[in-house]
PDB file of C-alpha atoms and ligand atoms in Angstrom:
ATOM      1  CA  MET A   1      26.261  -1.494 -15.439  1.00 96.00           C
ATOM      2  CA  LEU A   2      22.608  -0.709 -16.048  1.00 98.00           C
ATOM      3  CA  LYS A   3      21.705  -2.052 -19.500  1.00 98.00           C
ATOM      4  CA  ALA A   4      17.990  -2.890 -19.377  1.00 98.00           C
ATOM      5  CA  VAL A   5      14.769  -2.112 -17.540  1.00 98.00           C
ATOM      6  CA  VAL A   6      11.919  -4.610 -17.853  1.00 98.00           C
ATOM      7  CA  PHE A   7       8.421  -3.376 -17.070  1.00 98.00           C
ATOM      8  CA  ASP A   8       5.323  -5.269 -16.035  1.00 98.00           C
ATOM      9  CA  LEU A   9       2.168  -3.889 -17.709  1.00 97.00           C
ATOM     10  CA  ASP A  10      -0.977  -4.311 -15.591  1.00 94.00           C
ATOM     11  CA  GLY A  11      -0.732  -1.927 -12.631  1.00 93.00           C
ATOM     12  CA  VAL A  12       2.649  -0.505 -13.703  1.00 97.00           C
ATOM     13  CA  ILE A  13       2.324   1.026 -17.177  1.00 98.00           C
ATOM     14  CA  THR A  14      -1.440   1.513 -16.855  1.00 97.00           C
ATOM     15  CA  ASP A  15      -4.153   0.707 -14.355  1.00 95.00           C
ATOM     16  CA  SER A  16      -5.534  -2.309 -16.248  1.00 95.00           C
ATOM     17  CA  ALA A  17      -5.130  -4.350 -13.027  1.00 92.00           C
ATOM     18  CA  GLU A  18      -8.326  -2.557 -12.002  1.00 94.00           C
ATOM     19  CA  TYR A  19     -10.123  -3.899 -15.113  1.00 96.00           C
ATOM     20  CA  HIS A  20      -8.961  -7.454 -14.389  1.00 97.00           C
ATOM     21  CA  TYR A  21     -10.433  -6.998 -10.915  1.00 97.00           C
ATOM     22  CA  GLU A  22     -13.701  -5.623 -12.298  1.00 98.00           C
ATOM     23  CA  ALA A  23     -14.081  -8.545 -14.735  1.00 98.00           C
ATOM     24  CA  TRP A  24     -13.248 -11.214 -12.128  1.00 98.00           C
ATOM     25  CA  SER A  25     -15.673  -9.569  -9.658  1.00 98.00           C
ATOM     26  CA  ILE A  26     -18.537 -10.117 -12.127  1.00 98.00           C
ATOM     27  CA  ILE A  27     -17.522 -13.764 -12.600  1.00 98.00           C
ATOM     28  CA  ALA A  28     -17.112 -14.417  -8.856  1.00 98.00           C
ATOM     29  CA  LYS A  29     -20.530 -12.882  -8.164  1.00 98.00           C
ATOM     30  CA  GLU A  30     -22.134 -15.149 -10.765  1.00 98.00           C
ATOM     31  CA  LEU A  31     -20.426 -18.148  -9.149  1.00 97.00           C
ATOM     32  CA  GLY A  32     -21.566 -17.019  -5.688  1.00 98.00           C
ATOM     33  CA  ILE A  33     -17.981 -16.908  -4.418  1.00 98.00           C
ATOM     34  CA  SER A  34     -16.805 -14.046  -2.224  1.00 97.00           C
ATOM     35  CA  PHE A  35     -14.081 -11.928  -3.806  1.00 98.00           C
ATOM     36  CA  ASP A  36     -12.603  -8.613  -2.706  1.00 97.00           C
ATOM     37  CA  LYS A  37      -9.590  -6.339  -3.299  1.00 94.00           C
ATOM     38  CA  ASP A  38      -7.509  -8.144  -0.688  1.00 93.00           C
ATOM     39  CA  TYR A  39      -8.051 -11.543  -2.269  1.00 95.00           C
ATOM     40  CA  ASN A  40      -7.466  -9.995  -5.711  1.00 94.00           C
ATOM     41  CA  GLU A  41      -3.826  -9.308  -4.717  1.00 90.00           C
ATOM     42  CA  LYS A  42      -3.166 -13.061  -5.097  1.00 91.00           C
ATOM     43  CA  LEU A  43      -4.344 -12.907  -8.731  1.00 93.00           C
ATOM     44  CA  LYS A  44      -1.979 -10.161  -9.832  1.00 90.00           C
ATOM     45  CA  GLY A  45       0.701 -11.404 -12.226  1.00 87.00           C
ATOM     46  CA  VAL A  46      -0.727 -14.921 -12.478  1.00 90.00           C
ATOM     47  CA  SER A  47      -2.268 -16.443 -15.595  1.00 92.00           C
ATOM     48  CA  ARG A  48      -5.960 -16.299 -16.517  1.00 95.00           C
ATOM     49  CA  MET A  49      -6.609 -19.956 -15.654  1.00 96.00           C
ATOM     50  CA  GLU A  50      -4.643 -19.852 -12.412  1.00 95.00           C
ATOM     51  CA  SER A  51      -6.640 -16.735 -11.465  1.00 97.00           C
ATOM     52  CA  LEU A  52      -9.877 -18.694 -11.924  1.00 98.00           C
ATOM     53  CA  ASN A  53      -8.438 -21.562  -9.862  1.00 98.00           C
ATOM     54  CA  LEU A  54      -7.600 -19.113  -7.061  1.00 98.00           C
ATOM     55  CA  ILE A  55     -11.167 -17.727  -7.121  1.00 98.00           C
ATOM     56  CA  LEU A  56     -12.595 -21.271  -6.978  1.00 98.00           C
ATOM     57  CA  ASP A  57     -10.260 -22.029  -4.056  1.00 98.00           C
ATOM     58  CA  ASN A  58     -12.083 -19.283  -2.150  1.00 97.00           C
ATOM     59  CA  GLY A  59     -15.311 -21.285  -2.716  1.00 97.00           C
ATOM     60  CA  PRO A  60     -15.840 -24.942  -3.651  1.00 96.00           C
ATOM     61  CA  GLY A  61     -12.213 -25.433  -4.739  1.00 97.00           C
ATOM     62  CA  ARG A  62     -10.381 -25.714  -8.061  1.00 97.00           C
ATOM     63  CA  TYR A  63     -11.253 -29.394  -8.497  1.00 97.00           C
ATOM     64  CA  SER A  64     -14.995 -28.797  -8.206  1.00 96.00           C
ATOM     65  CA  MET A  65     -15.386 -27.885 -11.876  1.00 96.00           C
ATOM     66  CA  SER A  66     -14.632 -29.599 -15.192  1.00 97.00           C
ATOM     67  CA  GLU A  67     -11.852 -28.236 -17.407  1.00 97.00           C
ATOM     68  CA  ASP A  68     -14.417 -27.476 -20.123  1.00 98.00           C
ATOM     69  CA  LYS A  69     -16.507 -25.364 -17.753  1.00 98.00           C
ATOM     70  CA  LYS A  70     -13.367 -23.585 -16.511  1.00 98.00           C
ATOM     71  CA  ASN A  71     -12.369 -22.753 -20.077  1.00 98.00           C
ATOM     72  CA  GLU A  72     -15.843 -21.398 -20.739  1.00 98.00           C
ATOM     73  CA  ILE A  73     -15.696 -19.158 -17.644  1.00 98.00           C
ATOM     74  CA  ALA A  74     -12.156 -17.964 -18.372  1.00 98.00           C
ATOM     75  CA  THR A  75     -13.246 -17.046 -21.919  1.00 98.00           C
ATOM     76  CA  LYS A  76     -16.206 -15.127 -20.525  1.00 98.00           C
ATOM     77  CA  LYS A  77     -13.943 -13.210 -18.141  1.00 98.00           C
ATOM     78  CA  ASN A  78     -11.717 -12.322 -21.071  1.00 98.00           C
ATOM     79  CA  GLU A  79     -14.682 -11.084 -23.130  1.00 98.00           C
ATOM     80  CA  ILE A  80     -15.697  -8.765 -20.258  1.00 98.00           C
ATOM     81  CA  TYR A  81     -12.077  -7.618 -19.854  1.00 98.00           C
ATOM     82  CA  LYS A  82     -11.676  -6.949 -23.586  1.00 98.00           C
ATOM     83  CA  GLU A  83     -14.743  -4.680 -23.528  1.00 98.00           C
ATOM     84  CA  LEU A  84     -13.247  -2.718 -20.614  1.00 97.00           C
ATOM     85  CA  ILE A  85      -9.796  -2.225 -22.170  1.00 97.00           C
ATOM     86  CA  LYS A  86     -11.287  -0.836 -25.391  1.00 97.00           C
ATOM     87  CA  LYS A  87     -11.643   2.432 -23.434  1.00 95.00           C
ATOM     88  CA  ILE A  88      -7.873   2.780 -22.867  1.00 97.00           C
ATOM     89  CA  THR A  89      -6.188   5.833 -24.432  1.00 98.00           C
ATOM     90  CA  PRO A  90      -2.679   7.380 -24.089  1.00 98.00           C
ATOM     91  CA  ASP A  91      -4.123   9.447 -21.205  1.00 98.00           C
ATOM     92  CA  ASP A  92      -4.278   6.218 -19.205  1.00 98.00           C
ATOM     93  CA  LEU A  93      -0.497   5.877 -18.935  1.00 98.00           C
ATOM     94  CA  LEU A  94       0.297   5.975 -15.228  1.00 97.00           C
ATOM     95  CA  PRO A  95       2.229   9.052 -14.032  1.00 97.00           C
ATOM     96  CA  GLY A  96       6.004   8.897 -14.508  1.00 97.00           C
ATOM     97  CA  ILE A  97       5.883   6.141 -17.128  1.00 98.00           C
ATOM     98  CA  LEU A  98       6.299   8.201 -20.304  1.00 98.00           C
ATOM     99  CA  PRO A  99       9.127  10.348 -18.849  1.00 97.00           C
ATOM    100  CA  SER A 100      10.896   7.143 -17.700  1.00 98.00           C
ATOM    101  CA  LEU A 101      10.542   5.490 -21.110  1.00 98.00           C
ATOM    102  CA  LYS A 102      11.913   8.638 -22.762  1.00 98.00           C
ATOM    103  CA  ALA A 103      14.831   8.963 -20.318  1.00 98.00           C
ATOM    104  CA  LEU A 104      15.809   5.302 -20.759  1.00 98.00           C
ATOM    105  CA  ARG A 105      15.740   5.672 -24.534  1.00 98.00           C
ATOM    106  CA  GLU A 106      17.913   8.812 -24.345  1.00 97.00           C
ATOM    107  CA  LYS A 107      20.495   6.959 -22.252  1.00 97.00           C
ATOM    108  CA  GLY A 108      20.521   3.996 -24.648  1.00 97.00           C
ATOM    109  CA  ILE A 109      19.192   1.620 -21.984  1.00 98.00           C
ATOM    110  CA  LYS A 110      17.103  -1.206 -23.408  1.00 98.00           C
ATOM    111  CA  VAL A 111      13.437  -1.485 -22.446  1.00 98.00           C
ATOM    112  CA  ALA A 112      11.278  -4.635 -22.454  1.00 98.00           C
ATOM    113  CA  LEU A 113       7.766  -5.627 -21.450  1.00 98.00           C
ATOM    114  CA  ALA A 114       7.208  -8.695 -19.262  1.00 98.00           C
ATOM    115  CA  SER A 115       3.451  -9.192 -19.072  1.00 97.00           C
ATOM    116  CA  VAL A 116       1.843 -12.638 -18.908  1.00 95.00           C
ATOM    117  CA  SER A 117      -1.333 -11.078 -20.328  1.00 96.00           C
ATOM    118  CA  LYS A 118      -2.323 -12.175 -23.809  1.00 96.00           C
ATOM    119  CA  ASN A 119      -3.984  -8.747 -24.120  1.00 97.00           C
ATOM    120  CA  ALA A 120      -0.700  -6.879 -23.540  1.00 97.00           C
ATOM    121  CA  PRO A 121       0.054  -6.023 -27.214  1.00 97.00           C
ATOM    122  CA  PHE A 122      -3.477  -4.587 -27.622  1.00 97.00           C
ATOM    123  CA  ILE A 123      -3.070  -2.389 -24.522  1.00 98.00           C
ATOM    124  CA  ILE A 124       0.416  -1.193 -25.507  1.00 98.00           C
ATOM    125  CA  ASN A 125      -0.980  -0.159 -28.895  1.00 97.00           C
ATOM    126  CA  ARG A 126      -3.925   1.654 -27.293  1.00 98.00           C
ATOM    127  CA  LEU A 127      -1.471   3.529 -25.041  1.00 98.00           C
ATOM    128  CA  GLY A 128       0.647   4.533 -28.053  1.00 98.00           C
ATOM    129  CA  VAL A 129       3.981   3.484 -26.506  1.00 98.00           C
ATOM    130  CA  LYS A 130       4.905   0.425 -28.600  1.00 98.00           C
ATOM    131  CA  ASP A 131       7.942   2.160 -30.127  1.00 98.00           C
ATOM    132  CA  TYR A 132       9.577   2.629 -26.719  1.00 98.00           C
ATOM    133  CA  PHE A 133       9.965  -1.133 -26.275  1.00 98.00           C
ATOM    134  CA  ASP A 134      12.944  -2.995 -27.700  1.00 98.00           C
ATOM    135  CA  TYR A 135      11.274  -6.293 -26.848  1.00 98.00           C
ATOM    136  CA  ILE A 136       7.762  -7.403 -25.848  1.00 98.00           C
ATOM    137  CA  ALA A 137       7.493 -10.934 -24.432  1.00 98.00           C
ATOM    138  CA  ASP A 138       4.894 -13.169 -26.085  1.00 97.00           C
ATOM    139  CA  ALA A 139       2.719 -14.427 -23.208  1.00 95.00           C
ATOM    140  CA  ALA A 140       1.572 -17.407 -25.302  1.00 94.00           C
ATOM    141  CA  LYS A 141       5.162 -18.702 -25.396  1.00 95.00           C
ATOM    142  CA  ILE A 142       5.836 -18.414 -21.665  1.00 95.00           C
ATOM    143  CA  GLU A 143       5.104 -21.758 -20.015  1.00 90.00           C
ATOM    144  CA  ARG A 144       5.277 -20.764 -16.364  1.00 91.00           C
ATOM    145  CA  SER A 145       3.669 -17.513 -15.115  1.00 90.00           C
ATOM    146  CA  LYS A 146       5.104 -15.351 -12.352  1.00 93.00           C
ATOM    147  CA  PRO A 147       6.380 -16.065  -9.642  1.00 94.00           C
ATOM    148  CA  PHE A 148       8.601 -18.199 -11.912  1.00 96.00           C
ATOM    149  CA  PRO A 149      11.373 -16.118 -13.491  1.00 98.00           C
ATOM    150  CA  ASP A 150      10.662 -17.327 -17.059  1.00 97.00           C
ATOM    151  CA  ILE A 151       9.171 -14.149 -18.553  1.00 98.00           C
ATOM    152  CA  PHE A 152      11.894 -11.876 -17.133  1.00 98.00           C
ATOM    153  CA  LEU A 153      14.612 -14.273 -18.321  1.00 98.00           C
ATOM    154  CA  ASP A 154      12.986 -14.383 -21.767  1.00 98.00           C
ATOM    155  CA  CYS A 155      13.163 -10.565 -21.899  1.00 98.00           C
ATOM    156  CA  ILE A 156      16.772 -10.130 -20.843  1.00 98.00           C
ATOM    157  CA  ASN A 157      17.984 -13.099 -22.895  1.00 98.00           C
ATOM    158  CA  SER A 158      16.304 -11.629 -25.966  1.00 98.00           C
ATOM    159  CA  LEU A 159      17.990  -8.295 -25.279  1.00 98.00           C
ATOM    160  CA  GLY A 160      21.337 -10.025 -24.657  1.00 98.00           C
ATOM    161  CA  VAL A 161      21.627  -8.503 -21.175  1.00 98.00           C
ATOM    162  CA  ALA A 162      22.865 -10.290 -18.021  1.00 98.00           C
ATOM    163  CA  PRO A 163      20.588 -10.348 -14.915  1.00 98.00           C
ATOM    164  CA  ASN A 164      23.138  -8.274 -12.970  1.00 98.00           C
ATOM    165  CA  ASP A 165      22.719  -5.450 -15.480  1.00 98.00           C
ATOM    166  CA  ALA A 166      18.921  -5.446 -15.438  1.00 98.00           C
ATOM    167  CA  ILE A 167      16.081  -4.047 -13.339  1.00 98.00           C
ATOM    168  CA  GLY A 168      12.451  -5.205 -13.247  1.00 98.00           C
ATOM    169  CA  VAL A 169       9.496  -2.996 -12.279  1.00 98.00           C
ATOM    170  CA  GLU A 170       6.433  -4.675 -10.760  1.00 97.00           C
ATOM    171  CA  ASP A 171       3.287  -4.027  -8.714  1.00 94.00           C
ATOM    172  CA  ALA A 172       2.592  -7.607  -7.593  1.00 92.00           C
ATOM    173  CA  GLU A 173       4.097  -9.974  -5.062  1.00 91.00           C
ATOM    174  CA  ALA A 174       4.351 -12.764  -7.674  1.00 92.00           C
ATOM    175  CA  GLY A 175       6.072 -10.324 -10.044  1.00 95.00           C
ATOM    176  CA  ILE A 176       8.684  -9.222  -7.530  1.00 96.00           C
ATOM    177  CA  ALA A 177       9.384 -12.889  -6.722  1.00 96.00           C
ATOM    178  CA  ALA A 178       9.837 -13.560 -10.460  1.00 97.00           C
ATOM    179  CA  ILE A 179      12.312 -10.674 -10.866  1.00 98.00           C
ATOM    180  CA  LYS A 180      14.360 -11.811  -7.865  1.00 98.00           C
ATOM    181  CA  ALA A 181      14.319 -15.432  -9.076  1.00 98.00           C
ATOM    182  CA  ALA A 182      15.734 -14.164 -12.402  1.00 98.00           C
ATOM    183  CA  GLY A 183      18.650 -12.618 -10.463  1.00 98.00           C
ATOM    184  CA  MET A 184      17.671  -9.035 -11.311  1.00 98.00           C
ATOM    185  CA  LYS A 185      17.100  -5.969  -9.136  1.00 98.00           C
ATOM    186  CA  ALA A 186      13.433  -5.278  -8.350  1.00 98.00           C
ATOM    187  CA  VAL A 187      11.551  -2.002  -8.109  1.00 98.00           C
ATOM    188  CA  GLY A 188       8.150  -2.419  -6.455  1.00 97.00           C
ATOM    189  CA  VAL A 189       5.396   0.124  -7.020  1.00 95.00           C
ATOM    190  CA  GLY A 190       2.431   0.104  -4.694  1.00 87.00           C
ATOM    191  CA  SER A 191       1.665  -0.992  -1.196  1.00 75.00           C
ATOM    192  CA  SER A 192       4.723  -2.113   0.745  1.00 67.00           C
ATOM    193  CA  ALA A 193       2.969  -5.100   2.367  1.00 74.00           C
ATOM    194  CA  GLN A 194       3.047  -6.984  -0.930  1.00 75.00           C
ATOM    195  CA  MET A 195       6.495  -5.818  -1.943  1.00 83.00           C
ATOM    196  CA  HIS A 196       8.764  -6.890   0.872  1.00 86.00           C
ATOM    197  CA  GLU A 197      11.215  -8.732  -1.414  1.00 93.00           C
ATOM    198  CA  ALA A 198      11.770  -5.666  -3.638  1.00 96.00           C
ATOM    199  CA  ASP A 199      15.132  -3.820  -3.570  1.00 97.00           C
ATOM    200  CA  VAL A 200      13.303  -0.497  -3.549  1.00 96.00           C
ATOM    201  CA  ILE A 201       9.641   0.284  -2.956  1.00 95.00           C
ATOM    202  CA  LEU A 202       7.912   3.319  -4.456  1.00 96.00           C
ATOM    203  CA  GLY A 203       4.446   4.471  -3.418  1.00 94.00           C
ATOM    204  CA  SER A 204       3.582   5.355  -7.009  1.00 95.00           C
ATOM    205  CA  THR A 205       4.962   5.206 -10.549  1.00 97.00           C
ATOM    206  CA  SER A 206       5.315   9.007 -10.362  1.00 97.00           C
ATOM    207  CA  GLU A 207       8.429   8.358  -8.221  1.00 97.00           C
ATOM    208  CA  LEU A 208      10.165   6.395 -10.998  1.00 98.00           C
ATOM    209  CA  SER A 209      13.266   8.168 -12.320  1.00 96.00           C
ATOM    210  CA  MET A 210      16.738   7.545 -13.773  1.00 96.00           C
ATOM    211  CA  GLU A 211      18.063   8.313 -10.312  1.00 97.00           C
ATOM    212  CA  VAL A 212      16.081   5.414  -8.817  1.00 97.00           C
ATOM    213  CA  PHE A 213      17.361   3.036 -11.532  1.00 98.00           C
ATOM    214  CA  GLU A 214      20.977   4.243 -11.315  1.00 97.00           C
ATOM    215  CA  LYS A 215      21.014   3.905  -7.535  1.00 97.00           C
ATOM    216  CA  LEU A 216      20.267   0.183  -7.922  1.00 97.00           C
ATOM    217  CA  ILE A 217      22.828  -0.479 -10.652  1.00 96.00           C
ATOM    218  CA  SER A 218      25.505   2.089 -11.427  1.00 83.00           C
TER     219      SER A 218
HETATM  220  C1  BG6 B   1      -1.277 -10.312 -15.726  1.00 95.87           C
HETATM  221  C2  BG6 B   1      -2.275  -9.818 -14.719  1.00 95.87           C
HETATM  222  O1  BG6 B   1      -0.548  -9.219 -16.236  1.00 95.87           O
HETATM  223  O2  BG6 B   1      -1.923 -10.974 -16.799  1.00 95.87           O
HETATM  224  C3  BG6 B   1      -3.179 -10.948 -14.263  1.00 95.87           C
HETATM  225  O3  BG6 B   1      -1.602  -9.255 -13.605  1.00 95.87           O
HETATM  226  C4  BG6 B   1      -3.804 -11.648 -15.464  1.00 95.87           C
HETATM  227  O4  BG6 B   1      -4.178 -10.428 -13.418  1.00 95.87           O
HETATM  228  C5  BG6 B   1      -2.716 -12.107 -16.420  1.00 95.87           C
HETATM  229  O5  BG6 B   1      -4.570 -12.775 -15.060  1.00 95.87           O
HETATM  230  C6  BG6 B   1      -3.265 -12.782 -17.679  1.00 95.87           C
HETATM  231  O6  BG6 B   1      -3.941 -11.829 -18.447  1.00 95.87           O
HETATM  232  P1  BG6 B   1      -4.909 -12.144 -19.670  1.00 95.87           P
HETATM  233  O7  BG6 B   1      -5.210 -10.771 -20.215  1.00 95.87           O
HETATM  234  O8  BG6 B   1      -4.132 -12.981 -20.646  1.00 95.87           O
HETATM  235  O9  BG6 B   1      -6.088 -12.848 -19.133  1.00 95.87           O
HETATM  236 MG1   MG B   2       1.048  -6.125 -12.573  1.00 95.87          MG
END
């Protein structure tokens, strides 16, 4: 029986994935490392430091830089990102998200947020949808990022829901892998090439509906 839907944030609730890309592009340019939208797909859903490691791997490699320097660069990326997300307003909710949150609430189905971003609470507040979430995972307490199942398990365990009764919604390959590793059903939104493990793939969040959720778990 469907009891919970767990949403990713960046690229699912709002298009902040684009801001992560913008911020990392500035950093990669400064480092003289090539970085484009295709390569950026690998960074989606992974932690800030692992994202920097992946960018370095496209150049001199992750072991070419001291930990101190990496921390400095990761902090700089976050400063750029924080400037960009200040612009977010409720108008930046992706299509279909608010109606889905409302429909889930009406049906008494629990809703959680599984974002490994430490900026997630700020963004959720800017979007004005905090009250629709029964649980928001604390990224600082999640040891292993996606594709490990940890953050999705944290969400459903906190809600007291079994994996069989829960659906995850994601836009990234690592995120879909995390949902499946947690034993949940996965809805992928975005390009199908990155979503092949998902149970259902939607071209856009505007296609999200109770019907989609109930088809996966009735
Ligand atoms: C994820 C994003 O939601 O959060 C990643 O998909 C990002 O791109 C990660 O690296 C960590 O975010 P932050 O805001 O803590 O640097
Ligand atoms: Mg995402």
